[in-house]
mmCIF file of C-alpha atoms and ligand atoms in Angstrom:
data_model
loop_
_atom_site.group_PDB
_atom_site.id
_atom_site.type_symbol
_atom_site.label_atom_id
_atom_site.label_comp_id
_atom_site.label_asym_id
_atom_site.label_seq_id
_atom_site.Cartn_x
_atom_site.Cartn_y
_atom_site.Cartn_z
ATOM 1 C CA UNK A 222 -82.210 62.071 293.297
ATOM 2 C CA UNK A 223 -83.952 65.432 293.080
ATOM 3 C CA UNK A 224 -83.492 67.950 295.869
ATOM 4 C CA UNK A 225 -87.173 67.562 296.896
ATOM 5 C CA UNK A 226 -86.843 63.804 297.257
ATOM 6 C CA UNK A 227 -83.570 64.247 299.114
ATOM 7 C CA UNK A 228 -85.261 66.554 301.611
ATOM 8 C CA UNK A 229 -88.103 64.071 302.121
ATOM 9 C CA UNK A 230 -85.580 61.322 302.714
ATOM 10 C CA UNK A 231 -83.804 63.547 305.231
ATOM 11 C CA UNK A 232 -87.067 64.196 307.067
ATOM 12 C CA UNK A 233 -87.719 60.480 307.331
ATOM 13 C CA UNK A 234 -84.114 59.822 308.392
ATOM 14 C CA UNK A 235 -84.546 62.355 311.184
ATOM 15 C CA UNK A 236 -87.722 60.567 312.277
ATOM 16 C CA UNK A 237 -86.444 56.947 311.981
ATOM 17 C CA UNK A 238 -83.127 57.479 313.660
ATOM 18 C CA UNK A 239 -84.848 59.171 316.586
ATOM 19 C CA UNK A 240 -86.530 55.859 317.298
ATOM 20 C CA UNK A 241 -83.170 54.067 317.434
ATOM 21 C CA UNK A 242 -81.516 56.705 319.570
ATOM 22 C CA UNK A 243 -81.420 54.345 322.543
ATOM 23 C CA UNK A 244 -78.692 52.432 320.695
ATOM 24 C CA UNK A 245 -76.472 55.509 320.711
ATOM 25 C CA UNK A 246 -74.991 54.464 324.035
ATOM 26 C CA UNK A 247 -72.947 51.842 322.126
ATOM 27 C CA UNK A 248 -70.978 54.395 320.165
ATOM 28 C CA UNK A 249 -67.935 56.468 320.936
ATOM 29 C CA UNK A 250 -70.022 59.520 321.802
ATOM 30 C CA UNK A 251 -70.936 58.246 325.233
ATOM 31 C CA UNK A 252 -67.323 57.286 325.985
ATOM 32 C CA UNK A 253 -66.224 60.751 324.881
ATOM 33 C CA UNK A 254 -68.837 62.304 327.128
ATOM 34 C CA UNK A 255 -67.474 60.391 330.099
ATOM 35 C CA UNK A 256 -63.970 61.471 329.120
ATOM 36 C CA UNK A 257 -65.115 65.106 329.102
ATOM 37 C CA UNK A 258 -65.046 66.012 325.423
ATOM 38 C CA UNK A 259 -67.440 66.175 322.501
ATOM 39 C CA UNK A 260 -66.854 63.814 319.618
ATOM 40 C CA UNK A 261 -67.751 65.297 316.267
ATOM 41 C CA UNK A 262 -67.810 65.007 312.529
ATOM 42 C CA UNK A 263 -68.522 67.061 309.436
ATOM 43 C CA UNK A 264 -71.844 66.066 307.913
ATOM 44 C CA UNK A 265 -72.848 65.903 304.285
ATOM 45 C CA UNK A 266 -76.443 67.111 304.495
ATOM 46 C CA UNK A 267 -77.323 65.777 301.054
ATOM 47 C CA UNK A 268 -76.446 62.266 302.272
ATOM 48 C CA UNK A 269 -78.649 62.302 305.378
ATOM 49 C CA UNK A 270 -81.244 60.308 303.441
ATOM 50 C CA UNK A 271 -78.740 57.411 303.363
ATOM 51 C CA UNK A 272 -80.099 55.541 306.388
ATOM 52 C CA UNK A 273 -76.962 53.561 307.363
ATOM 53 C CA UNK A 274 -74.978 56.821 307.184
ATOM 54 C CA UNK A 275 -77.383 58.796 309.354
ATOM 55 C CA UNK A 276 -77.662 55.903 311.839
ATOM 56 C CA UNK A 277 -73.890 55.791 312.133
ATOM 57 C CA UNK A 278 -73.783 59.544 312.763
ATOM 58 C CA UNK A 279 -76.389 59.276 315.503
ATOM 59 C CA UNK A 280 -74.626 56.354 317.160
ATOM 60 C CA UNK A 281 -71.066 57.682 317.195
ATOM 61 C CA UNK A 282 -71.134 61.485 317.347
ATOM 62 C CA UNK A 283 -72.582 64.148 319.625
ATOM 63 C CA UNK A 284 -71.313 67.160 317.650
ATOM 64 C CA UNK A 285 -71.863 67.946 313.983
ATOM 65 C CA UNK A 286 -70.419 70.542 311.620
ATOM 66 C CA UNK A 287 -72.129 71.095 308.271
ATOM 67 C CA UNK A 288 -69.511 70.245 305.651
ATOM 68 C CA UNK A 289 -70.888 72.806 303.187
ATOM 69 C CA UNK A 290 -74.457 73.684 304.177
ATOM 70 C CA UNK A 291 -73.649 76.899 306.053
ATOM 71 C CA UNK A 292 -71.022 78.278 303.695
ATOM 72 C CA UNK A 293 -71.620 81.710 302.200
ATOM 73 C CA UNK A 294 -72.411 80.564 298.652
ATOM 74 C CA UNK A 295 -74.970 78.028 299.906
ATOM 75 C CA UNK A 296 -76.664 80.303 302.457
ATOM 76 C CA UNK A 297 -76.731 83.516 300.387
ATOM 77 C CA UNK A 298 -76.554 82.439 296.711
ATOM 78 C CA UNK A 299 -77.911 85.783 295.549
ATOM 79 C CA UNK A 300 -77.542 89.119 297.267
ATOM 80 C CA UNK A 301 -80.123 89.381 300.027
ATOM 81 C CA UNK A 302 -81.684 85.970 299.271
ATOM 82 C CA UNK A 303 -80.915 83.590 302.100
ATOM 83 C CA UNK A 304 -81.483 79.865 301.615
ATOM 84 C CA UNK A 305 -81.526 77.907 304.858
ATOM 85 C CA UNK A 306 -82.922 74.651 303.455
ATOM 86 C CA UNK A 307 -79.812 72.554 304.029
ATOM 87 C CA UNK A 308 -78.748 74.328 307.210
ATOM 88 C CA UNK A 309 -82.194 73.831 308.750
ATOM 89 C CA UNK A 310 -82.103 70.124 307.859
ATOM 90 C CA UNK A 311 -78.740 69.753 309.584
ATOM 91 C CA UNK A 312 -79.855 71.557 312.736
ATOM 92 C CA UNK A 313 -83.088 69.503 312.874
ATOM 93 C CA UNK A 314 -81.086 66.286 312.509
ATOM 94 C CA UNK A 315 -78.739 67.346 315.303
ATOM 95 C CA UNK A 316 -81.582 68.261 317.633
ATOM 96 C CA UNK A 317 -83.362 64.964 316.964
ATOM 97 C CA UNK A 318 -80.222 63.165 318.126
ATOM 98 C CA UNK A 319 -79.143 65.385 320.992
ATOM 99 C CA UNK A 320 -76.065 66.577 319.130
ATOM 100 C CA UNK A 321 -74.404 69.974 319.349
ATOM 101 C CA UNK A 322 -74.003 71.978 316.155
ATOM 102 C CA UNK A 323 -70.872 73.845 315.185
ATOM 103 C CA UNK A 324 -71.688 76.515 312.591
ATOM 104 C CA UNK A 325 -69.181 76.629 309.736
ATOM 105 C CA UNK A 326 -68.113 79.163 308.473
ATOM 106 C CA UNK A 327 -68.864 82.904 308.459
ATOM 107 C CA UNK A 328 -65.726 84.616 307.139
ATOM 108 C CA UNK A 329 -63.632 82.562 304.742
ATOM 109 C CA UNK A 330 -61.912 83.196 301.449
ATOM 110 C CA UNK A 331 -63.507 80.223 299.685
ATOM 111 C CA UNK A 332 -66.931 79.084 298.548
ATOM 112 C CA UNK A 333 -68.070 82.670 298.151
ATOM 113 C CA UNK A 334 -70.848 83.390 295.620
ATOM 114 C CA UNK A 335 -70.025 85.030 292.284
ATOM 115 C CA UNK A 336 -72.242 88.030 293.007
ATOM 116 C CA UNK A 337 -69.864 88.801 295.873
ATOM 117 C CA UNK A 338 -66.463 88.051 294.344
ATOM 118 C CA UNK A 339 -67.315 89.558 290.970
ATOM 119 C CA UNK A 340 -69.195 92.554 292.303
ATOM 120 C CA UNK A 341 -67.395 95.854 292.802
ATOM 121 C CA UNK A 342 -68.076 96.940 296.332
ATOM 122 C CA UNK A 343 -66.603 99.735 298.403
ATOM 123 C CA UNK A 344 -65.193 98.928 301.815
ATOM 124 C CA UNK A 345 -68.356 100.265 303.492
ATOM 125 C CA UNK A 346 -70.596 98.206 301.219
ATOM 126 C CA UNK A 347 -68.610 95.042 301.943
ATOM 127 C CA UNK A 348 -68.797 95.729 305.665
ATOM 128 C CA UNK A 349 -72.567 96.093 305.379
ATOM 129 C CA UNK A 350 -72.818 92.854 303.378
ATOM 130 C CA UNK A 351 -70.720 90.903 305.857
ATOM 131 C CA UNK A 352 -72.549 92.376 308.818
ATOM 132 C CA UNK A 353 -75.955 91.492 307.377
ATOM 133 C CA UNK A 354 -74.782 87.987 306.511
ATOM 134 C CA UNK A 355 -73.381 87.284 309.973
ATOM 135 C CA UNK A 356 -76.316 88.830 311.828
ATOM 136 C CA UNK A 357 -78.924 87.024 309.741
ATOM 137 C CA UNK A 358 -77.293 83.612 309.990
ATOM 138 C CA UNK A 359 -76.196 83.703 313.622
ATOM 139 C CA UNK A 360 -79.486 85.197 314.856
ATOM 140 C CA UNK A 361 -81.512 82.548 313.004
ATOM 141 C CA UNK A 362 -79.798 79.789 314.986
ATOM 142 C CA UNK A 363 -79.440 81.652 318.280
ATOM 143 C CA UNK A 364 -79.518 79.094 321.085
ATOM 144 C CA UNK A 365 -79.414 76.191 318.616
ATOM 145 C CA UNK A 366 -75.876 76.438 317.252
ATOM 146 C CA UNK A 367 -73.510 76.091 320.191
ATOM 147 C CA UNK A 368 -70.365 77.338 318.499
ATOM 148 C CA UNK A 369 -69.406 79.166 315.318
ATOM 149 C CA UNK A 370 -66.328 79.096 313.146
ATOM 150 C CA UNK A 371 -66.479 82.848 312.797
ATOM 151 C CA UNK A 372 -63.297 83.157 310.777
ATOM 152 C CA UNK A 373 -60.985 80.698 309.070
ATOM 153 C CA UNK A 374 -57.651 80.547 307.299
ATOM 154 C CA UNK A 375 -56.673 84.177 307.781
ATOM 155 C CA UNK A 376 -52.978 83.416 308.391
ATOM 156 C CA UNK A 377 -50.446 82.495 305.693
ATOM 157 C CA UNK A 378 -47.852 79.726 305.757
ATOM 158 C CA UNK A 379 -45.240 82.331 306.794
ATOM 159 C CA UNK A 380 -47.306 83.310 309.825
ATOM 160 C CA UNK A 381 -48.271 86.706 308.408
ATOM 161 C CA UNK A 382 -51.900 87.751 307.887
ATOM 162 C CA UNK A 383 -53.076 86.241 304.628
ATOM 163 C CA UNK A 384 -54.418 88.530 301.941
ATOM 164 C CA UNK A 385 -58.004 87.437 301.362
ATOM 165 C CA UNK A 386 -61.122 88.698 299.654
ATOM 166 C CA UNK A 387 -62.195 90.182 302.987
ATOM 167 C CA UNK A 388 -58.861 91.726 304.015
ATOM 168 C CA UNK A 389 -58.503 93.359 300.592
ATOM 169 C CA UNK A 390 -62.060 94.630 300.607
ATOM 170 C CA UNK A 391 -62.495 95.731 304.212
ATOM 171 C CA UNK A 392 -59.013 96.043 305.665
ATOM 172 C CA UNK A 393 -57.366 94.265 308.601
ATOM 173 C CA UNK A 394 -60.139 94.920 311.123
ATOM 174 C CA UNK A 395 -62.569 92.614 309.293
ATOM 175 C CA UNK A 396 -61.789 89.831 311.758
ATOM 176 C CA UNK A 397 -62.526 91.828 314.895
ATOM 177 C CA UNK A 398 -65.717 93.164 313.316
ATOM 178 C CA UNK A 399 -66.874 89.649 312.404
ATOM 179 C CA UNK A 400 -66.404 88.346 315.953
ATOM 180 C CA UNK A 401 -68.211 91.349 317.418
ATOM 181 C CA UNK A 402 -71.189 91.017 315.046
ATOM 182 C CA UNK A 403 -71.443 87.295 315.758
ATOM 183 C CA UNK A 404 -71.309 87.913 319.502
ATOM 184 C CA UNK A 405 -74.030 90.574 319.328
ATOM 185 C CA UNK A 406 -76.246 88.164 317.394
ATOM 186 C CA UNK A 407 -75.852 85.306 319.875
ATOM 187 C CA UNK A 408 -74.059 86.281 323.093
ATOM 188 C CA UNK A 409 -74.100 82.656 324.321
ATOM 189 C CA UNK A 410 -72.445 81.099 321.275
ATOM 190 C CA UNK A 411 -68.852 79.978 321.563
ATOM 191 C CA UNK A 412 -66.853 81.802 318.890
ATOM 192 C CA UNK A 413 -63.885 80.212 317.201
ATOM 193 C CA UNK A 414 -61.024 80.967 314.834
ATOM 194 C CA UNK A 415 -60.260 77.865 312.709
ATOM 195 C CA UNK A 416 -57.152 77.124 310.624
ATOM 196 C CA UNK A 417 -54.993 74.355 309.167
ATOM 197 C CA UNK A 418 -51.261 73.762 309.258
ATOM 198 C CA UNK A 419 -50.752 75.577 312.560
ATOM 199 C CA UNK A 420 -51.589 72.710 314.887
ATOM 200 C CA UNK A 421 -48.087 72.042 316.206
ATOM 201 C CA UNK A 422 -44.893 74.118 316.120
ATOM 202 C CA UNK A 423 -43.712 76.521 313.421
ATOM 203 C CA UNK A 424 -44.230 79.881 311.739
ATOM 204 C CA UNK A 425 -47.906 79.399 310.997
ATOM 205 C CA UNK A 426 -48.724 78.210 314.491
ATOM 206 C CA UNK A 427 -46.859 81.255 315.851
ATOM 207 C CA UNK A 428 -48.753 83.518 313.452
ATOM 208 C CA UNK A 429 -52.108 82.156 314.603
ATOM 209 C CA UNK A 430 -51.021 82.575 318.208
ATOM 210 C CA UNK A 431 -50.052 86.204 317.564
ATOM 211 C CA UNK A 432 -53.326 86.893 315.763
ATOM 212 C CA UNK A 433 -55.568 85.505 318.499
ATOM 213 C CA UNK A 434 -53.451 87.060 321.261
ATOM 214 C CA UNK A 435 -53.988 90.413 319.565
ATOM 215 C CA UNK A 436 -57.739 89.807 319.358
ATOM 216 C CA UNK A 437 -57.774 88.975 323.080
ATOM 217 C CA UNK A 438 -55.787 92.115 323.894
ATOM 218 C CA UNK A 439 -58.400 94.170 322.082
ATOM 219 C CA UNK A 440 -61.204 92.399 323.955
ATOM 220 C CA UNK A 441 -62.607 90.846 320.809
ATOM 221 C CA UNK A 442 -65.088 88.117 321.802
ATOM 222 C CA UNK A 443 -63.173 85.025 320.712
ATOM 223 C CA UNK A 444 -63.475 81.864 322.819
ATOM 224 C CA UNK A 445 -61.568 79.161 321.012
ATOM 225 C CA UNK A 446 -59.094 78.174 318.326
ATOM 226 C CA UNK A 447 -59.859 75.257 316.022
ATOM 227 C CA UNK A 448 -56.932 73.125 314.885
ATOM 228 C CA UNK A 449 -58.110 71.511 311.664
ATOM 229 C CA UNK A 450 -55.608 68.623 311.413
ATOM 230 C CA UNK A 451 -55.865 67.622 307.761
ATOM 231 C CA UNK A 452 -52.738 65.481 307.608
ATOM 232 C CA UNK A 453 -51.022 62.574 305.892
ATOM 233 C CA UNK A 454 -48.674 60.015 307.442
ATOM 234 C CA UNK A 455 -45.658 62.086 306.339
ATOM 235 C CA UNK A 456 -46.617 65.607 307.244
ATOM 236 C CA UNK A 457 -48.438 65.358 310.571
ATOM 237 C CA UNK A 458 -47.229 67.591 313.415
ATOM 238 C CA UNK A 459 -45.762 65.988 316.530
ATOM 239 C CA UNK A 460 -48.527 65.308 319.040
ATOM 240 C CA UNK A 461 -46.324 66.742 321.776
ATOM 241 C CA UNK A 462 -46.091 70.029 319.855
ATOM 242 C CA UNK A 463 -49.866 70.058 319.448
ATOM 243 C CA UNK A 464 -50.260 69.678 323.197
ATOM 244 C CA UNK A 465 -47.768 72.489 323.851
ATOM 245 C CA UNK A 466 -49.552 74.723 321.353
ATOM 246 C CA UNK A 467 -52.909 74.028 323.012
ATOM 247 C CA UNK A 468 -51.360 74.903 326.364
ATOM 248 C CA UNK A 469 -50.072 78.280 325.204
ATOM 249 C CA UNK A 470 -53.452 79.101 323.673
ATOM 250 C CA UNK A 471 -55.085 78.089 326.959
ATOM 251 C CA UNK A 472 -52.785 80.530 328.749
ATOM 252 C CA UNK A 473 -54.396 83.290 326.649
ATOM 253 C CA UNK A 474 -57.776 82.183 328.002
ATOM 254 C CA UNK A 475 -58.715 80.277 324.853
ATOM 255 C CA UNK A 476 -60.246 76.857 324.484
ATOM 256 C CA UNK A 477 -59.124 74.599 321.644
ATOM 257 C CA UNK A 478 -60.674 71.910 319.485
ATOM 258 C CA UNK A 479 -59.398 69.476 316.929
ATOM 259 C CA UNK A 480 -61.906 70.391 314.272
ATOM 260 C CA UNK A 481 -61.358 68.567 310.980
ATOM 261 C CA UNK A 482 -59.015 65.624 311.420
ATOM 262 C CA UNK A 483 -58.446 63.272 308.535
ATOM 263 C CA UNK A 484 -55.357 61.266 307.651
ATOM 264 C CA UNK A 485 -55.160 60.682 303.915
ATOM 265 C CA UNK A 486 -53.435 57.518 302.700
ATOM 266 C CA UNK A 487 -52.011 56.625 299.284
ATOM 267 C CA UNK A 488 -54.345 54.187 297.620
ATOM 268 C CA UNK A 489 -54.638 51.292 297.851
ATOM 269 C CA UNK A 490 -54.106 51.635 301.597
ATOM 270 C CA UNK A 491 -51.898 48.891 303.075
ATOM 271 C CA UNK A 492 -52.593 47.313 306.448
ATOM 272 C CA UNK A 493 -49.395 48.887 307.737
ATOM 273 C CA UNK A 494 -50.592 52.330 306.635
ATOM 274 C CA UNK A 495 -53.946 51.800 308.339
ATOM 275 C CA UNK A 496 -52.104 50.860 311.536
ATOM 276 C CA UNK A 497 -49.940 54.003 311.359
ATOM 277 C CA UNK A 498 -53.072 56.027 310.736
ATOM 278 C CA UNK A 499 -54.606 54.520 313.866
ATOM 279 C CA UNK A 500 -51.554 55.531 315.909
ATOM 280 C CA UNK A 501 -51.760 59.089 314.590
ATOM 281 C CA UNK A 502 -55.446 59.485 315.389
ATOM 282 C CA UNK A 503 -54.755 58.145 318.877
ATOM 283 C CA UNK A 504 -51.834 60.516 319.425
ATOM 284 C CA UNK A 505 -53.858 63.597 318.471
ATOM 285 C CA UNK A 506 -56.810 62.556 320.592
ATOM 286 C CA UNK A 507 -54.424 61.995 323.486
ATOM 287 C CA UNK A 508 -53.028 65.523 323.057
ATOM 288 C CA UNK A 509 -56.578 66.874 323.319
ATOM 289 C CA UNK A 510 -57.390 64.737 326.357
ATOM 290 C CA UNK A 511 -54.239 65.981 328.087
ATOM 291 C CA UNK A 512 -55.338 69.627 327.942
ATOM 292 C CA UNK A 513 -58.455 70.548 329.947
ATOM 293 C CA UNK A 514 -59.232 73.441 327.584
ATOM 294 C CA UNK A 515 -59.436 71.109 324.566
ATOM 295 C CA UNK A 516 -63.166 70.536 324.389
ATOM 296 C CA UNK A 517 -63.814 68.488 321.290
ATOM 297 C CA UNK A 518 -62.335 66.190 318.710
ATOM 298 C CA UNK A 519 -63.901 66.127 315.236
ATOM 299 C CA UNK A 520 -63.121 64.360 311.989
ATOM 300 C CA UNK A 521 -63.859 65.855 308.564
ATOM 301 C CA UNK A 522 -66.465 63.291 307.644
ATOM 302 C CA UNK A 523 -67.600 60.041 309.185
ATOM 303 C CA UNK A 524 -67.128 57.451 306.453
ATOM 304 C CA UNK A 525 -64.795 57.284 303.479
ATOM 305 C CA UNK A 526 -67.864 57.202 301.222
ATOM 306 C CA UNK A 527 -68.443 60.932 301.603
ATOM 307 C CA UNK A 528 -64.891 62.150 302.203
ATOM 308 C CA UNK A 529 -63.648 65.218 300.313
ATOM 309 C CA UNK A 530 -60.139 63.732 300.037
ATOM 310 C CA UNK A 531 -60.194 61.761 296.729
ATOM 311 C CA UNK A 532 -61.603 64.732 294.833
ATOM 312 C CA UNK A 533 -59.105 67.220 296.228
ATOM 313 C CA UNK A 534 -56.061 64.931 296.547
ATOM 314 C CA UNK A 535 -56.084 62.480 293.622
ATOM 315 C CA UNK A 536 -54.667 59.071 294.534
ATOM 316 C CA UNK A 537 -55.345 59.628 298.260
ATOM 317 C CA UNK A 538 -58.274 58.353 300.315
ATOM 318 C CA UNK A 539 -59.242 56.151 303.297
ATOM 319 C CA UNK A 540 -58.728 59.128 305.614
ATOM 320 C CA UNK A 541 -61.528 58.625 308.159
ATOM 321 C CA UNK A 542 -62.525 56.315 311.014
ATOM 322 C CA UNK A 543 -65.045 54.266 308.995
ATOM 323 C CA UNK A 544 -64.653 52.789 305.517
ATOM 324 C CA UNK A 545 -67.025 53.432 302.630
ATOM 325 C CA UNK A 546 -69.391 50.732 303.912
ATOM 326 C CA UNK A 547 -69.444 52.146 307.421
ATOM 327 C CA UNK A 548 -67.133 49.475 308.866
ATOM 328 C CA UNK A 549 -64.903 50.639 311.690
ATOM 329 C CA UNK A 550 -61.190 50.845 310.803
ATOM 330 C CA UNK A 551 -58.174 50.388 313.098
ATOM 331 C CA UNK A 552 -58.238 54.157 313.725
ATOM 332 C CA UNK A 553 -61.728 53.851 315.172
ATOM 333 C CA UNK A 554 -60.631 51.177 317.635
ATOM 334 C CA UNK A 555 -57.587 53.212 318.602
ATOM 335 C CA UNK A 556 -59.809 56.206 319.422
ATOM 336 C CA UNK A 557 -62.332 54.009 321.176
ATOM 337 C CA UNK A 558 -59.737 52.328 323.393
ATOM 338 C CA UNK A 559 -58.265 55.661 324.397
ATOM 339 C CA UNK A 560 -61.629 57.096 325.350
ATOM 340 C CA UNK A 561 -62.481 53.968 327.301
ATOM 341 C CA UNK A 562 -59.379 54.471 329.408
ATOM 342 C CA UNK A 563 -59.541 58.235 329.603
ATOM 343 C CA UNK A 564 -60.692 58.065 333.195
ATOM 344 C CA UNK A 565 -62.987 60.348 335.062
ATOM 345 C CA UNK A 566 -63.170 63.155 332.540
ATOM 346 C CA UNK A 567 -61.847 66.661 332.564
ATOM 347 C CA UNK A 568 -61.979 68.997 335.474
ATOM 348 C CA UNK A 569 -64.005 72.100 334.891
ATOM 349 C CA UNK A 570 -66.028 70.928 331.906
ATOM 350 C CA UNK A 571 -69.551 72.393 332.006
HETATM 351 C C1 XIL B 193 -64.392 71.216 301.962
HETATM 352 C C2 XIL B 193 -65.566 70.279 301.758
HETATM 353 O O1 XIL B 193 -65.301 69.072 302.424
HETATM 354 C C3 XIL B 193 -65.790 70.026 300.275
HETATM 355 O O2 XIL B 193 -66.961 69.252 300.066
HETATM 356 C C4 XIL B 193 -65.899 71.357 299.547
HETATM 357 O O3 XIL B 193 -65.996 71.119 298.153
HETATM 358 C C5 XIL B 193 -64.683 72.213 299.819
HETATM 359 O O4 XIL B 193 -64.550 72.405 301.210
HETATM 360 N N1 XIL B 193 -61.132 73.073 305.461
HETATM 361 C C6 XIL B 193 -62.399 73.508 305.777
HETATM 362 C C7 XIL B 193 -63.577 72.929 305.103
HETATM 363 O O5 XIL B 193 -62.533 74.295 306.717
HETATM 364 O O6 XIL B 193 -64.637 73.827 304.940
HETATM 365 C C8 XIL B 193 -63.217 72.296 303.778
HETATM 366 O O7 XIL B 193 -64.364 71.586 303.321
HETATM 367 C C9 XIL B 193 -62.024 71.396 303.904
HETATM 368 C C10 XIL B 193 -60.816 72.162 304.377
#
């Protein structure tokens, strides 16, 4: 399908699914709302023309993160030429379905355009490039994108600051600068640091804690920490450690979110594995529900049809709440049951 046709299909999906929005009350999103959290997913913008997919999104989720559409290489493919086609489509879809948008991602070491990584820029030039990028993107969606993943994956497995394209080019203060520029461009937006592998206990979790504590000490405008939660049945953190980690971040004045959960399974997935997966999703959701400052729970994709897992982890798949045909899996029912019984919701939620 050509890009033009895809965009037309997206426009009609936005229109059609608006008409069926009344059905949305049947999905998990309304249960999550009652429980006091947002329920989100990453969205593949190029697939929005797939009507069953976009209907499922509208029914189940009230928070969307563009899976790729707001990454640097997509938004600024050539220096100074910004392309908001996909990002605009995502934001329009979200608004048509009363969903919040989480912008993803402003400062990351991956999916950077060649003109940037292969150019030879001085520190001042790189600062100017990053500043222009952040200001242009955040200002465009001021008031329409509720939160931003300002920076991601800046801490190594050993807990020390990771050497990245940005740290090499600008120096260690690139993170503080990025948060400040984002805040200036939309003072209302909730600004987040997002990382993987530091959800529970351990060196990386401690490193992330130290990093964000330092940002807070220096009055950098950071509001939240995103815990990605890309896990398998063997390497998931203990839910109790996740809760404890959220609590210590809350003590710094930071909110938390589970931002990208998926649980990859070895294929073909057995019924026993799907049951264990359901338990794990439930345990992580429960950790979030137990901490008032945990505001949202998102999966990295809605259905296994569009999951990134099989491409990046050969032999693994079936990581999400819905199968490739949009049928709910045991994990979905586990999440649903928990939200149904989550009670009156969280104190203090706006
Ligand atoms: C992944 C996307 O899902 C893929 O389509 C893309 O090819 C690579 O990036 N952590 C993140 C996401 O924060 O941006 C990544 O998304 C998955 C890991």
